[in-house]
Amino acid sequence: MQVLSVTPEIFPLIKTGGLADVTGALPIALAAKGVTMRTLIPGFPTVMAAFKKKRAVLQYPLLQGGKASVHSVKLAGLELFVLDAPHLFDRPGGPYGNATGVDWPDNWRRFAALSQVGGDIAGGAISGYQPDIVHAHDWQSAMTLAYMRYGKAVGVPSMMTVHNLAFQGQFGAGIFGELGLPAVAMALDGVEYYGGVGFLKAGLQAAWAITTVSPTYAQEIRSAEFGMGLDGLINMRSSDLYGIVNGIDTGIWDPETDKHLVSAYTAGTLKARAPNRAAVEDRFSLDRDDSPIVCVVSRLTWQKGMDILALVIDGIVATGARLAILGSGDAGLEGALLAAAARHRGRIGVVVGYDEGLSHIMQGGCDAIVVPSRFEPCGLTQLYGLRYGCVPVVARTGGLADTVIDANEAAVSAGVATGFQFAPNNGGALLHAMRRLVDAHASPAVWESLQRQGMKADVSWDKSAEKYVELYRSLLSKRVA
């Protein structure tokens, strides 16, 4: 089976969040099950710098304002189609905006081009290659399915995966004339969305199947609270909606072999975590004592519940816990957390930014990780926590609810608990969860049971990849029918 994946990000070439981890790990997991996934990605500078030899398999004299070509590349175990369009992607800053974080005003054009190429490849534009399935990820790739629907690839099965419904790619109606779509596409059952053009909406409308990255999130987005204005369409497509929880790359995230760690360890050698714990204390200037270290590795945003954390951070310190925080985002939240660190020297440490190696050391050295997200389609940091014996404390929402077993009395007695859930998502509930954590940490037998049970959890891609294969097969059967 040949699957074409279309995505703006893929690890290890270009990453701003969990999307890249998923699109980088899934092809490798699928290969073990007889599925070949080739991934179309934009030729951002970091991507183009990663390969020397170019082999153009498709040329565009004019694509959204300039010359472009598609190159077939194999890198890091991945089979890629790279869209080399310098006028669209050869820019400083991040993949979506400049160095100050301001979005590029022509993002609609950039990702329309990516999607147009995806639609062309689906229609057989590359000699000798015809995908059986096309799998698009998030709004930046969603229009691929619209180009397929209104082009040569109308009969090719397609899947739309929503990693975060909050990001939808909404643009004014004035861009429609430059998309190269027929006039009939500018309709309610096409790409039109509240009078403009909706990239994600177009993909949801055209997809043969829609997936989200956890079963609970698949149900949540059918509600007005989590549907972000698209709940009506999603409910209309509910028979085609599936929730498949993400996995993680257990080769990269393995405490027994992780080169980022000061000290490797297993579930049977938890005491070997101690040097990692000391490294966290040093890096975040924390007091050295036996109290639990709770880490945060996150974007500092409203969605991630960082304002809730900031609101009760003094109370968290009062429970006896220490905090190590790594992240960046909203300037006000960064300032609030830095101010808290100044108030509680030795009890709170903050590093603004992102450091992949440091994030591994935090998972390997901290006692717990807190994820107070208001909504979380899947979440990966709690999965890393389970894998590393860094006990998750999570809001009861989305994939967080699906992947962490709460340490209530019955679950602890049965020896199946892996972390702490809290609801509703407010400061009082978070503080209560932190008190439960501190109490559990005071009992070595209970705490080690939580750690070992979490480390036993299957957080790999194996089961999830099998579910994708089953869904691909069902779509192919519909095509035959």
C-alpha positions as CSV (number, residue, x, y, z in Angstrom):
1,M,0.0,0.0,0.0
2,Q,1.3,3.4,-1.0
3,V,0.3,6.4,1.2
4,L,1.1,10.0,0.4
5,S,1.3,12.1,3.6
6,V,1.2,15.9,3.2
7,T,2.4,18.0,6.2
8,P,4.1,21.3,7.0
9,E,6.4,19.7,9.6
10,I,8.3,16.4,10.1
11,F,10.9,15.5,12.7
12,P,13.9,15.7,12.5
13,L,13.9,18.3,9.7
14,I,11.4,20.9,10.8
15,K,9.5,21.0,14.1
16,T,7.5,23.6,16.1
17,G,5.5,21.1,18.1
18,G,4.0,17.6,18.4
19,L,2.8,17.5,14.8
20,A,6.4,16.9,13.6
21,D,6.9,14.1,16.0
22,V,3.8,12.4,14.8
23,T,4.5,12.8,11.0
24,G,8.1,11.7,11.6
25,A,7.4,8.6,13.6
26,L,4.2,7.3,11.8
27,P,5.9,6.4,8.5
28,I,8.5,4.3,10.3
29,A,5.8,2.5,12.3
30,L,3.7,1.9,9.1
31,A,6.7,0.5,7.2
32,A,6.8,-2.4,9.7
33,K,3.3,-3.2,8.7
34,G,3.8,-3.3,4.9
35,V,2.7,0.3,4.2
36,T,5.0,2.7,2.4
37,M,4.4,6.3,3.3
38,R,6.0,9.1,1.3
39,T,5.7,12.6,2.8
40,L,5.4,15.9,0.9
41,I,6.9,18.8,2.9
42,P,7.8,22.4,2.1
43,G,11.4,23.2,1.3
44,F,12.1,25.4,4.3
45,P,15.8,26.4,4.7
46,T,16.5,23.7,7.3
47,V,15.0,21.1,5.0
48,M,16.9,22.1,1.9
49,A,20.1,22.2,3.9
50,A,19.7,18.6,5.0
51,F,20.3,17.1,1.6
52,K,22.9,17.7,-1.1
53,K,21.8,15.7,-4.1
54,K,18.7,16.9,-5.8
55,R,16.6,14.8,-8.1
56,A,13.7,16.8,-9.5
57,V,10.6,14.5,-10.2
58,L,8.2,17.4,-11.0
59,Q,8.7,20.9,-12.3
60,Y,6.5,24.0,-12.1
61,P,7.4,27.0,-14.4
62,L,4.9,29.0,-12.3
63,L,3.5,28.0,-8.9
64,Q,1.8,30.7,-6.8
65,G,4.2,33.4,-8.1
66,G,7.4,31.6,-9.0
67,K,9.3,28.6,-10.2
68,A,9.1,25.5,-8.2
69,S,10.2,21.8,-8.3
70,V,9.6,18.7,-6.3
71,H,12.6,16.5,-5.3
72,S,12.5,12.9,-4.2
73,V,14.7,12.5,-1.1
74,K,15.5,9.8,1.4
75,L,16.6,11.1,4.8
76,A,16.6,9.6,8.3
77,G,14.7,6.6,7.3
78,L,12.0,8.7,5.7
79,E,10.9,8.9,2.0
80,L,10.2,12.5,1.1
81,F,9.0,14.7,-1.6
82,V,10.4,18.2,-1.0
83,L,8.7,21.2,-2.6
84,D,11.5,23.6,-3.5
85,A,9.8,26.9,-4.0
86,P,12.3,29.6,-2.8
87,H,9.8,32.5,-3.3
88,L,7.5,30.8,-0.8
89,F,9.7,29.0,1.7
90,D,13.3,30.3,1.7
91,R,12.8,32.8,4.5
92,P,14.4,33.6,7.9
93,G,12.4,32.9,11.1
94,G,10.1,30.0,11.7
95,P,8.0,28.1,9.2
96,Y,5.0,30.3,9.6
97,G,6.3,33.7,10.5
98,N,9.3,36.0,10.9
99,A,11.9,36.0,13.7
100,T,9.5,38.0,16.0
101,G,6.7,35.5,15.6
102,V,4.5,37.6,13.2
103,D,2.8,35.3,10.7
104,W,3.7,35.8,7.0
105,P,0.8,37.6,5.3
106,D,1.0,35.2,2.4
107,N,0.7,32.0,4.4
108,W,-2.5,31.2,2.5
109,R,-0.5,31.3,-0.8
110,R,2.4,29.2,0.7
111,F,0.2,26.4,1.9
112,A,-2.2,26.5,-1.0
113,A,0.9,25.8,-3.1
114,L,1.9,22.9,-0.9
115,S,-1.7,21.5,-1.2
116,Q,-1.9,22.1,-4.9
117,V,1.2,20.0,-5.4
118,G,-0.2,17.3,-3.1
119,G,-3.3,17.2,-5.2
120,D,-1.2,17.0,-8.4
121,I,0.8,14.1,-7.0
122,A,-2.4,12.3,-5.9
123,G,-3.5,12.7,-9.5
124,G,-0.5,11.0,-11.0
125,A,1.7,14.0,-11.8
126,I,4.9,12.1,-10.8
127,S,5.8,9.4,-13.4
128,G,5.8,6.0,-11.8
129,Y,4.1,7.0,-8.6
130,Q,0.5,6.8,-7.7
131,P,-0.6,6.8,-4.1
132,D,-3.5,4.6,-3.0
133,I,-4.4,6.9,-0.1
134,V,-3.6,10.6,0.7
135,H,-3.3,11.6,4.3
136,A,-3.3,15.3,5.1
137,H,-2.3,16.9,8.4
138,D,-3.8,20.1,9.9
139,W,-4.9,23.3,8.0
140,Q,-1.6,23.8,6.2
141,S,-2.1,20.6,4.2
142,A,-5.9,20.4,4.3
143,M,-6.5,22.1,0.9
144,T,-4.8,19.1,-0.7
145,L,-8.1,17.3,-0.4
146,A,-10.0,20.1,-2.0
147,Y,-7.6,20.1,-5.0
148,M,-8.2,16.4,-5.2
149,R,-11.9,16.7,-5.0
150,Y,-12.1,19.3,-7.8
151,G,-9.2,17.8,-9.9
152,K,-7.9,14.5,-11.4
153,A,-7.6,12.7,-8.0
154,V,-11.3,12.9,-7.1
155,G,-11.4,9.1,-6.9
156,V,-8.4,8.6,-4.6
157,P,-9.3,7.9,-1.0
158,S,-8.3,10.6,1.5
159,M,-7.9,11.2,5.2
160,M,-7.7,14.4,7.2
161,T,-6.0,14.3,10.6
162,V,-6.8,17.1,13.0
163,H,-4.0,17.7,15.5
164,N,-5.5,20.9,16.9
165,L,-8.9,22.2,15.7
166,A,-8.1,25.7,17.1
167,F,-5.8,26.4,14.1
168,Q,-8.0,26.5,11.0
169,G,-6.4,28.6,8.3
170,Q,-9.2,31.1,7.7
171,F,-8.7,33.8,5.0
172,G,-10.7,36.4,3.2
173,A,-12.8,35.6,0.2
174,G,-10.5,37.7,-2.0
175,I,-7.9,35.0,-2.2
176,F,-10.2,32.5,-3.9
177,G,-9.5,33.7,-7.4
178,E,-5.8,32.9,-7.0
179,L,-6.3,29.3,-5.7
180,G,-6.9,27.8,-9.1
181,L,-10.1,26.0,-8.0
182,P,-13.3,26.0,-10.1
183,A,-16.0,28.6,-9.1
184,V,-18.2,25.8,-7.8
185,A,-15.7,25.2,-5.0
186,M,-16.6,28.5,-3.4
187,A,-19.7,27.1,-1.8
188,L,-20.9,26.0,1.6
189,D,-20.1,22.3,0.8
190,G,-16.7,23.3,-0.6
191,V,-14.1,25.8,0.7
192,E,-16.3,28.7,1.7
193,Y,-16.3,29.3,5.5
194,Y,-18.2,32.3,7.0
195,G,-17.9,34.2,3.8
196,G,-14.2,33.6,3.4
197,V,-12.0,30.6,2.6
198,G,-11.4,28.0,5.3
199,F,-8.5,25.7,4.6
200,L,-9.2,23.2,7.4
201,K,-12.9,23.3,6.8
202,A,-12.3,22.5,3.1
203,G,-10.3,19.4,4.2
204,L,-12.9,18.3,6.6
205,Q,-15.6,18.6,3.9
206,A,-13.7,16.7,1.3
207,A,-12.0,14.0,3.3
208,W,-13.2,10.4,3.0
209,A,-12.3,9.9,6.7
210,I,-11.5,12.4,9.5
211,T,-9.2,11.4,12.4
212,T,-8.1,13.2,15.5
213,V,-5.2,12.2,17.7
214,S,-7.2,10.7,20.6
215,P,-10.7,9.1,21.1
216,T,-11.8,11.6,23.7
217,Y,-10.8,14.6,21.6
218,A,-12.8,13.1,18.7
219,Q,-15.9,13.3,20.9
220,E,-15.0,16.7,22.4
221,I,-14.8,18.4,19.1
222,R,-18.5,17.5,18.4
223,S,-19.4,19.9,21.2
224,A,-19.8,23.7,20.9
225,E,-17.2,24.1,23.7
226,F,-14.4,22.3,21.8
227,G,-15.7,22.5,18.2
228,M,-14.3,25.9,17.5
229,G,-17.1,26.8,15.2
230,L,-16.8,23.5,13.2
231,D,-18.8,21.3,15.4
232,G,-21.8,21.4,13.1
233,L,-19.7,20.1,10.2
234,I,-18.0,17.6,12.4
235,N,-21.3,16.2,13.6
236,M,-22.5,16.0,10.1
237,R,-19.5,13.9,9.3
238,S,-19.6,11.9,12.6
239,S,-19.9,8.5,10.9
240,D,-16.5,9.2,9.2
241,L,-14.8,10.5,12.4
242,Y,-12.2,8.4,14.3
243,G,-10.0,9.0,17.3
244,I,-6.6,7.3,17.2
245,V,-4.2,8.1,20.0
246,N,-0.7,9.2,19.2
247,G,2.3,7.1,20.0
248,I,5.9,8.2,20.5
249,D,9.2,7.2,19.0
250,T,10.4,4.8,21.6
251,G,13.8,4.6,19.9
252,I,14.4,8.3,20.6
253,W,12.6,8.4,23.9
254,D,14.2,5.5,25.8
255,P,15.7,6.1,29.3
256,E,17.9,3.0,28.9
257,T,19.7,4.4,25.8
258,D,19.0,8.2,25.8
259,K,22.3,10.0,25.2
260,H,20.9,13.3,26.5
261,L,20.7,11.8,30.0
262,V,23.5,12.1,32.6
263,S,22.5,8.6,33.8
264,A,20.6,5.9,31.9
265,Y,18.2,3.7,33.8
266,T,15.3,1.2,33.5
267,A,12.1,0.5,35.6
268,G,14.3,-1.9,37.6
269,T,17.0,0.6,38.3
270,L,15.1,3.8,39.2
271,K,17.8,4.8,41.7
272,A,20.0,5.6,38.7
273,R,17.7,8.6,38.0
274,A,19.5,10.4,40.8
275,P,22.2,12.0,38.7
276,N,19.6,13.3,36.3
277,R,17.7,14.8,39.2
278,A,20.9,16.5,40.4
279,A,21.4,17.9,36.8
280,V,17.9,19.4,36.9
281,E,18.5,21.0,40.3
282,D,21.8,22.5,39.0
283,R,20.3,23.8,35.7
284,F,17.2,25.4,37.4
285,S,19.1,26.5,40.6
286,L,16.7,24.5,42.8
287,D,17.4,23.6,46.4
288,R,18.8,20.1,47.0
289,D,16.3,18.2,49.1
290,D,14.0,15.2,49.0
291,S,10.8,17.1,48.0
292,P,9.4,16.2,44.6
293,I,10.5,18.2,41.5
294,V,7.5,18.8,39.2
295,C,8.4,19.9,35.7
296,V,6.7,21.8,32.9
297,V,7.8,21.4,29.3
298,S,5.3,23.4,27.3
299,R,4.3,26.4,25.1
300,L,3.4,29.0,27.6
301,T,-0.1,29.7,26.4
302,W,-3.8,29.9,27.4
303,Q,-4.6,26.6,25.7
304,K,-1.9,24.9,27.7
305,G,-3.4,26.2,31.0
306,M,-0.2,28.1,31.9
307,D,-2.3,31.0,33.3
308,I,-4.0,28.5,35.7
309,L,-0.6,27.3,36.8
310,A,0.7,30.9,37.3
311,L,-2.4,31.7,39.3
312,V,-1.8,29.0,41.9
313,I,2.0,28.7,41.7
314,D,2.5,30.1,45.2
315,G,0.1,27.5,46.5
316,I,2.1,24.8,44.7
317,V,5.3,25.9,46.4
318,A,3.3,25.8,49.7
319,T,2.6,22.1,49.2
320,G,6.3,21.4,49.4
321,A,6.9,20.7,45.7
322,R,9.6,22.4,43.6
323,L,9.0,23.5,40.0
324,A,11.3,23.3,36.9
325,I,9.7,25.1,34.0
326,L,10.9,25.1,30.3
327,G,9.0,26.9,27.7
328,S,8.2,30.1,25.9
329,G,5.1,31.8,24.5
330,D,2.9,34.6,25.8
331,A,5.1,37.4,27.2
332,G,2.8,38.0,30.1
333,L,2.9,34.4,31.2
334,E,6.7,34.3,30.8
335,G,6.9,37.4,33.0
336,A,4.5,35.9,35.6
337,L,6.5,32.7,35.9
338,L,9.9,34.5,36.1
339,A,8.5,36.7,38.8
340,A,7.4,33.6,40.7
341,A,10.9,32.2,40.4
342,A,12.2,35.4,41.8
343,R,9.8,35.2,44.8
344,H,10.7,31.6,45.4
345,R,14.4,31.2,44.8
346,G,15.4,27.6,45.1
347,R,11.9,26.4,44.8
348,I,11.0,27.5,41.2
349,G,13.4,27.6,38.3
350,V,12.4,28.9,34.8
351,V,14.3,28.6,31.5
352,V,12.6,30.6,28.7
353,G,12.9,28.9,25.3
354,Y,13.1,25.3,24.1
355,D,16.0,22.9,24.5
356,E,15.5,19.3,23.2
357,G,18.3,17.9,25.2
358,L,17.2,19.6,28.4
359,S,13.6,18.3,27.9
360,H,15.0,14.8,28.0
361,I,17.0,15.4,31.2
362,M,13.9,16.9,32.8
363,Q,11.8,13.8,32.0
364,G,14.7,11.6,33.2
365,G,15.3,13.6,36.4
366,C,12.1,15.2,37.6
367,D,9.6,13.3,39.7
368,A,6.5,14.5,37.9
369,I,5.3,16.5,34.9
370,V,2.2,18.7,35.0
371,V,0.0,19.3,31.9
372,P,-2.9,21.5,32.9
373,S,-4.2,22.1,29.3
374,R,-7.7,23.5,28.7
375,F,-7.9,21.2,25.7
376,E,-5.3,18.7,24.5
377,P,-6.0,16.7,21.3
378,C,-3.5,14.1,22.4
379,G,-0.4,15.5,24.1
380,L,3.0,13.9,24.0
381,T,4.8,15.2,27.0
382,Q,2.7,13.0,29.3
383,L,3.6,10.0,27.2
384,Y,7.3,10.9,27.5
385,G,6.7,11.2,31.2
386,L,5.2,7.7,31.4
387,R,8.1,6.3,29.5
388,Y,10.6,7.9,31.8
389,G,9.0,7.3,35.2
390,C,8.2,11.1,35.4
391,V,4.6,10.8,36.8
392,P,2.1,12.8,34.8
393,V,-0.4,15.3,36.5
394,V,-2.9,16.1,33.8
395,A,-6.2,17.8,33.2
396,R,-9.0,15.4,32.4
397,T,-9.4,16.3,28.8
398,G,-8.6,14.9,25.3
399,G,-5.7,12.6,25.0
400,L,-4.6,13.3,28.6
401,A,-7.7,11.6,29.9
402,D,-7.1,8.7,27.5
403,T,-3.5,8.0,28.4
404,V,-3.1,8.5,32.2
405,I,-4.8,6.3,34.8
406,D,-5.7,8.3,37.9
407,A,-4.2,7.3,41.2
408,N,-7.5,7.0,43.0
409,E,-7.7,4.6,46.0
410,A,-9.0,1.7,43.9
411,A,-6.4,2.1,41.1
412,V,-3.5,2.4,43.6
413,S,-4.7,-0.7,45.5
414,A,-4.9,-2.6,42.2
415,G,-1.5,-1.4,41.2
416,V,-2.6,0.0,37.9
417,A,-2.4,3.8,38.5
418,T,0.1,5.8,36.4
419,G,-0.6,9.4,37.4
420,F,-3.0,12.1,38.5
421,Q,-6.0,13.5,36.7
422,F,-7.9,16.6,37.8
423,A,-11.2,18.3,36.9
424,P,-12.6,20.8,36.5
425,N,-9.7,22.6,35.0
426,N,-9.2,25.4,37.5
427,G,-6.7,26.4,40.1
428,G,-8.4,24.7,43.0
429,A,-8.5,21.3,41.2
430,L,-4.9,21.7,40.1
431,L,-3.8,22.5,43.7
432,H,-5.7,19.4,45.0
433,A,-3.9,17.2,42.5
434,M,-0.6,18.6,43.5
435,R,-1.3,17.9,47.2
436,R,-2.2,14.3,46.2
437,L,1.1,14.1,44.3
438,V,3.1,15.3,47.3
439,D,1.3,12.8,49.6
440,A,2.0,9.9,47.2
441,H,5.6,11.0,46.8
442,A,6.0,10.7,50.6
443,S,5.3,6.9,50.3
444,P,8.2,5.3,48.4
445,A,6.2,2.1,47.7
446,V,3.3,4.0,46.2
447,W,5.5,6.3,44.2
448,E,7.7,3.5,42.7
449,S,4.5,1.7,41.8
450,L,3.3,4.7,39.9
451,Q,6.6,5.1,38.1
452,R,7.0,1.4,37.2
453,Q,3.4,1.1,36.0
454,G,3.8,4.1,33.8
455,M,7.0,2.7,32.3
456,K,5.1,-0.5,31.5
457,A,2.5,1.3,29.5
458,D,2.6,0.8,25.7
459,V,3.2,4.3,24.4
460,S,4.7,3.1,21.1
461,W,3.2,3.6,17.7
462,D,2.5,-0.1,17.2
463,K,-1.2,-0.3,18.2
464,S,-2.0,3.1,16.7
465,A,-0.2,2.3,13.4
466,E,-2.3,-0.9,13.1
467,K,-5.5,1.2,13.5
468,Y,-4.3,3.5,10.7
469,V,-3.7,0.5,8.5
470,E,-7.2,-0.8,9.2
471,L,-8.7,2.5,8.4
472,Y,-6.6,2.8,5.2
473,R,-7.9,-0.6,4.1
474,S,-11.5,0.3,4.8
475,L,-11.1,3.4,2.6
476,L,-9.6,1.3,-0.2
477,S,-12.6,-1.1,0.0
478,K,-14.9,1.9,-0.4
479,R,-13.0,2.9,-3.5
480,V,-13.3,-0.6,-5.0
481,A,-17.0,-0.7,-4.1
